[in-house]
Coordinates of C-alpha atoms in Angstrom, one line a residue:
X19 CA -64.8 26.0 -20.2
X20 CA -64.1 28.1 -17.1
X21 CA -64.4 24.9 -14.9
X22 CA -61.7 23.1 -16.9
X23 CA -59.2 26.0 -16.9
X24 CA -57.7 25.2 -13.5
X25 CA -57.0 21.6 -14.6
X26 CA -55.2 23.0 -17.6
X27 CA -53.1 25.5 -15.7
X28 CA -52.0 22.9 -13.0
X29 CA -50.1 20.7 -15.5
X30 CA -48.6 23.7 -17.2
X31 CA -47.4 25.0 -13.8
X32 CA -45.8 21.8 -13.0
X33 CA -44.1 21.6 -16.4
X34 CA -42.8 25.1 -15.7
X35 CA -41.5 24.2 -12.3
X36 CA -39.7 21.2 -13.8
X37 CA -38.2 23.3 -16.5
X38 CA -37.0 25.9 -14.1
X39 CA -35.5 23.1 -11.9
X40 CA -33.7 21.6 -14.9
X41 CA -32.4 25.1 -15.7
X42 CA -31.0 25.6 -12.3
X43 CA -29.3 22.2 -12.3
X44 CA -27.7 22.9 -15.8
X45 CA -26.4 26.2 -14.6
X46 CA -25.1 24.7 -11.4
X47 CA -23.4 21.9 -13.2
X48 CA -21.9 24.5 -15.6
X49 CA -20.7 26.7 -13.0
X50 CA -19.1 23.6 -11.2
X51 CA -17.3 22.4 -14.3
X52 CA -16.1 25.8 -15.2
X53 CA -14.0 26.2 -12.0
X54 CA -10.3 26.0 -12.5
X55 CA -7.4 24.4 -10.6
X56 CA -4.0 25.9 -11.4
X57 CA -5.7 27.2 -14.6
X58 CA -7.1 23.8 -15.7
X59 CA -10.8 23.5 -16.0
X60 CA -12.4 20.8 -13.7
X61 CA -14.1 19.2 -16.6
X62 CA -10.7 18.7 -18.3
X63 CA -8.9 17.4 -15.2
X64 CA -11.7 14.8 -14.5
X65 CA -11.8 13.7 -18.1
X66 CA -8.0 13.0 -18.0
X67 CA -8.5 11.1 -14.7
X68 CA -11.2 8.9 -16.4
X69 CA -9.0 8.1 -19.3
X70 CA -6.0 7.3 -16.9
X71 CA -8.3 5.1 -14.7
X72 CA -9.3 3.0 -17.7
X73 CA -5.5 2.6 -18.6
X74 CA -4.7 1.9 -15.0
X75 CA -7.3 -1.0 -15.0
X76 CA -5.5 -2.4 -17.9
X77 CA -2.1 -2.1 -16.4
X78 CA -3.3 -3.6 -12.9
X79 CA -4.4 -6.8 -14.6
X80 CA -6.9 -7.9 -11.9
X81 CA -7.1 -11.6 -11.3
X82 CA -10.8 -11.8 -11.2
X83 CA -11.0 -12.3 -7.5
X84 CA -13.0 -10.4 -4.9
X85 CA -12.9 -6.7 -5.7
X86 CA -14.1 -3.3 -4.5
X87 CA -13.3 -1.6 -7.9
X88 CA -10.0 0.2 -6.9
X89 CA -8.7 -2.3 -4.5
X90 CA -9.0 -6.2 -4.6
X91 CA -7.6 -9.3 -3.0
X92 CA -4.7 -9.3 -5.5
X93 CA -3.7 -5.8 -4.3
X94 CA -4.0 -6.6 -0.5
X95 CA -1.8 -9.7 -0.9
X96 CA 1.0 -7.9 -2.9
X97 CA 3.8 -6.3 -0.7
X98 CA 5.1 -2.9 -1.6
X99 CA 8.7 -3.5 -2.8
X100 CA 9.6 -1.9 -6.2
X101 CA 10.3 1.6 -7.4
X102 CA 7.1 1.6 -9.4
X103 CA 5.2 0.8 -6.3
X104 CA 6.9 4.0 -4.7
X105 CA 5.9 6.1 -7.7
X106 CA 2.1 5.0 -7.3
X107 CA 2.3 5.8 -3.6
X108 CA 3.7 9.3 -4.3
X109 CA 1.3 10.0 -7.1
X110 CA -1.7 9.2 -4.8
X111 CA -0.3 11.6 -2.1
X112 CA 0.1 14.3 -4.8
X113 CA -3.5 13.8 -6.1
X114 CA -5.0 13.9 -2.6
X115 CA -3.2 17.2 -1.9
X116 CA -4.6 18.4 -5.3
X117 CA -8.0 17.5 -4.0
X118 CA -7.6 19.9 -1.1
X119 CA -6.3 22.5 -3.5
X120 CA -9.3 22.2 -5.7
X121 CA -11.6 22.5 -2.7
X122 CA -9.8 25.6 -1.6
X123 CA -10.1 27.1 -5.0
X124 CA -13.8 26.6 -5.0
X125 CA -14.4 27.9 -1.6
X126 CA -12.1 31.0 -1.6
X127 CA -11.1 32.1 -5.2
X128 CA -14.3 33.7 -6.1
X129 CA -14.4 35.6 -2.8
X130 CA -10.9 36.9 -3.5
X131 CA -12.0 38.2 -6.9
X132 CA -15.0 39.9 -5.4
X133 CA -13.0 41.6 -2.9
X134 CA -10.6 42.8 -5.4
X135 CA -13.5 44.4 -7.2
X136 CA -14.8 45.7 -3.8
X137 CA -18.2 43.9 -4.5
X138 CA -18.0 42.4 -1.0
X139 CA -16.7 43.4 2.4
X140 CA -13.4 42.1 3.6
X141 CA -15.3 41.1 6.8
X142 CA -17.6 38.7 4.8
X143 CA -18.6 35.8 7.0
X144 CA -16.5 32.7 5.8
X145 CA -16.7 30.5 8.9
X146 CA -18.5 27.8 6.8
X147 CA -15.8 27.8 4.2
X148 CA -13.2 27.4 6.8
X149 CA -15.0 24.6 8.4
X150 CA -15.4 22.9 5.0
X151 CA -11.7 23.2 4.3
X152 CA -10.8 22.0 7.6
X153 CA -12.8 18.8 7.1
X154 CA -11.3 18.3 3.6
X155 CA -7.8 18.7 4.8
X156 CA -8.3 16.6 7.9
X157 CA -9.7 13.9 5.7
X158 CA -6.7 13.9 3.4
X159 CA -4.2 14.0 6.3
X160 CA -5.8 11.1 7.8
X161 CA -5.7 9.0 4.7
X162 CA -2.1 9.9 4.1
X163 CA -1.2 9.1 7.8
X164 CA -3.0 5.7 7.3
X165 CA -1.0 5.1 4.1
X166 CA 2.3 5.3 6.0
X167 CA 1.3 2.0 7.9
X168 CA 0.4 0.1 4.7
X169 CA 2.7 -2.7 3.4
X170 CA 0.4 -3.5 0.4
X171 CA 0.9 -1.9 -2.9
X172 CA -1.3 0.8 -4.4
X173 CA -2.9 0.0 -7.7
X174 CA -3.0 2.4 -10.7
X175 CA -6.9 2.4 -10.4
X176 CA -6.6 3.3 -6.8
X177 CA -4.3 6.2 -7.9
X178 CA -6.5 7.7 -10.8
X179 CA -10.0 6.6 -9.9
X180 CA -10.0 7.0 -6.1
X181 CA -7.5 9.8 -5.6
X182 CA -8.0 11.4 -9.1
X183 CA -11.8 11.2 -9.3
X184 CA -13.7 10.0 -6.3
X185 CA -12.0 12.1 -3.6
X186 CA -11.4 15.4 -5.5
X187 CA -14.9 15.2 -7.0
X188 CA -16.4 14.8 -3.4
X189 CA -14.3 17.6 -2.0
X190 CA -15.2 19.9 -5.0
X191 CA -18.9 19.1 -4.5
X192 CA -18.7 19.9 -0.8
X193 CA -16.8 23.1 -1.4
X194 CA -19.2 24.2 -4.0
X195 CA -22.2 23.7 -1.7
X196 CA -20.5 25.7 1.0
X197 CA -19.6 28.5 -1.4
X198 CA -23.1 28.9 -2.6
X199 CA -24.1 29.7 1.0
X200 CA -21.5 32.4 1.2
X201 CA -22.1 35.1 3.8
X202 CA -24.9 33.2 5.5
X203 CA -24.3 32.7 9.2
X204 CA -23.8 29.2 10.5
X205 CA -26.5 27.5 12.5
X206 CA -27.2 24.3 14.5
X207 CA -26.9 22.0 11.4
X208 CA -23.3 23.1 10.6
X209 CA -22.3 22.7 14.3
X210 CA -23.8 19.2 14.4
X211 CA -22.2 18.4 11.1
X212 CA -18.8 19.3 12.4
X213 CA -19.3 17.2 15.6
X214 CA -20.4 14.2 13.3
X215 CA -17.4 14.6 11.1
X216 CA -15.0 14.5 14.2
X217 CA -16.9 11.6 15.7
X218 CA -16.8 9.6 12.4
X219 CA -13.1 10.4 11.9
X220 CA -12.4 9.0 15.4
X221 CA -14.3 6.0 14.7
X222 CA -12.3 5.4 11.6
X223 CA -8.8 6.2 13.0
X224 CA -8.9 4.9 16.5
X225 CA -9.8 1.2 15.8
X226 CA -7.2 1.1 13.0
X227 CA -4.5 2.7 15.3
X228 CA -5.2 0.2 18.1
X229 CA -5.0 -2.6 15.5
X230 CA -1.6 -1.3 14.2
X231 CA -0.2 -1.1 17.7
X232 CA -1.5 -4.8 18.3
X233 CA 0.0 -6.0 15.2
X234 CA 3.3 -4.3 15.9
X235 CA 4.0 -6.9 18.5
X236 CA 5.9 -9.8 17.0
X237 CA 3.9 -12.2 19.3
X238 CA 0.7 -11.3 17.3
X239 CA 2.1 -12.1 13.8
X240 CA -0.4 -13.9 11.6
X241 CA -3.2 -13.5 14.1
X242 CA -6.5 -11.7 13.6
X243 CA -7.1 -8.5 15.8
X244 CA -10.6 -8.6 17.4
X245 CA -10.1 -6.2 20.2
X246 CA -11.4 -2.6 20.8
X247 CA -14.1 -1.3 18.6
X248 CA -13.7 -4.2 16.2
X249 CA -15.1 -6.3 19.1
X250 CA -18.4 -4.3 18.5
X251 CA -18.5 -4.2 14.6
X252 CA -16.3 -5.9 12.1
X253 CA -16.0 -3.0 9.9
X254 CA -16.5 -0.2 12.3
X255 CA -13.9 2.0 10.5
X256 CA -16.1 1.9 7.4
X257 CA -19.1 3.1 9.5
X258 CA -16.9 6.0 10.8
X259 CA -15.8 6.9 7.3
X260 CA -19.4 7.2 6.2
X261 CA -20.5 9.1 9.3
X262 CA -17.7 11.6 8.9
X263 CA -19.0 12.5 5.4
X264 CA -22.6 12.8 6.6
X265 CA -21.3 15.3 9.0
X266 CA -19.1 17.0 6.2
X267 CA -22.1 17.3 4.0
X268 CA -24.2 18.8 6.8
X269 CA -21.4 21.4 7.6
X270 CA -21.7 22.7 4.0
X271 CA -25.4 23.6 4.6
X272 CA -26.2 22.0 1.2
X273 CA -28.3 18.9 1.8
X274 CA -27.8 17.7 -1.7
X275 CA -24.2 16.9 -0.8
X276 CA -25.5 13.9 1.2
X277 CA -25.2 12.2 -2.2
X278 CA -21.5 11.6 -1.2
X279 CA -22.2 9.5 2.1
X280 CA -25.1 7.8 0.5
X281 CA -23.0 6.6 -2.5
X282 CA -20.0 5.9 -0.4
X283 CA -22.1 3.9 2.3
X284 CA -23.7 1.9 -0.5
X285 CA -20.3 1.1 -2.2
X286 CA -18.8 0.0 1.1
X287 CA -21.8 -2.3 1.9
X288 CA -22.1 -3.8 -1.6
X289 CA -18.4 -3.9 -2.7
X290 CA -15.9 -3.1 0.0
X291 CA -17.3 -5.3 2.9
X292 CA -17.7 -8.5 0.7
X293 CA -14.2 -7.9 -0.8
X294 CA -12.4 -7.5 2.6
X295 CA -14.4 -10.4 4.1
X296 CA -13.2 -12.6 1.3
X297 CA -9.6 -11.6 1.9
X298 CA -9.8 -11.9 5.8
X299 CA -11.5 -15.4 5.6
X300 CA -8.6 -16.7 3.3
X301 CA -5.8 -15.1 5.5
X302 CA -7.2 -15.9 8.9
X303 CA -9.1 -19.1 8.2
X304 CA -9.8 -20.3 11.8
X305 CA -9.8 -16.9 13.6
X306 CA -12.2 -15.4 11.0
X307 CA -14.9 -18.2 11.5
X308 CA -14.8 -17.7 15.3
X309 CA -14.7 -14.0 14.9
X310 CA -17.8 -13.8 12.7
X311 CA -19.7 -15.9 15.0
X312 CA -18.9 -13.7 17.9
X313 CA -19.3 -10.4 16.2
X314 CA -22.1 -10.7 13.8
X315 CA -22.6 -6.9 13.3
X316 CA -20.8 -6.1 10.1
X317 CA -20.6 -2.3 9.5
X318 CA -23.4 -0.4 11.1
X319 CA -23.2 -0.9 15.0
X320 CA -26.2 -2.7 16.5
X321 CA -28.1 -2.6 13.1
X322 CA -26.2 -4.6 10.4

């Protein structure tokens, strides 16, 4: 009987550890959902966005062509002209700003409450929180800046699913991770994370900016831009986007926030790259065939 006792205790210990882990997860999710933005609980905000996304999908009436969920070939082909198009544009900008507001609330509102109760010092170390807020605000500013050069419409699903769910949920998760490390000094991981965020932002913005300048020349109308970093990788901007969020997640000191760039990268590879390839191959038939032969790397430089 004594010889068998250790074998009995080990499964019980493992079960206890799993139960404790599940309890921590439930408490964490409950704490996250209970956060409020302008008095509205996050669970209520995201529930409303899910309903509006479903309604938006119905209103968009996708044509069944290549799609990356919130943007498809039909959306890319349709030019921004009507008042409704402007409303969607403005709604997306508003929701992007709300995303940063949600992140700010998660990062700093609990700290303000504790300071009022004098439970923490006013000199509490908050560098991590400011780095996280900088990354979130820089990301949103970059998206809004890029939107200013778009001639295509913005779909309802893009408004409510991307700007109302995906982006605010990501920034809220990143803010929540950083807030849980409150008062802890930053280290090498956070510094490297910030560097990767800046590098990824550059790889996303600079190729698109050089393409925008090239296309602004009337002599290049109807032609495919294959210069700059797009001569290295066909979707180098997607790689930059993913890399920036790897750095963002590292800067929060919460490794579990790597779920964001992992899901993002998988979504870009599985959905966005094929959708954009279908659009480009139909718009630039001859140029695209030559380009794909010359530049075979799709999204990850020198890898894929």
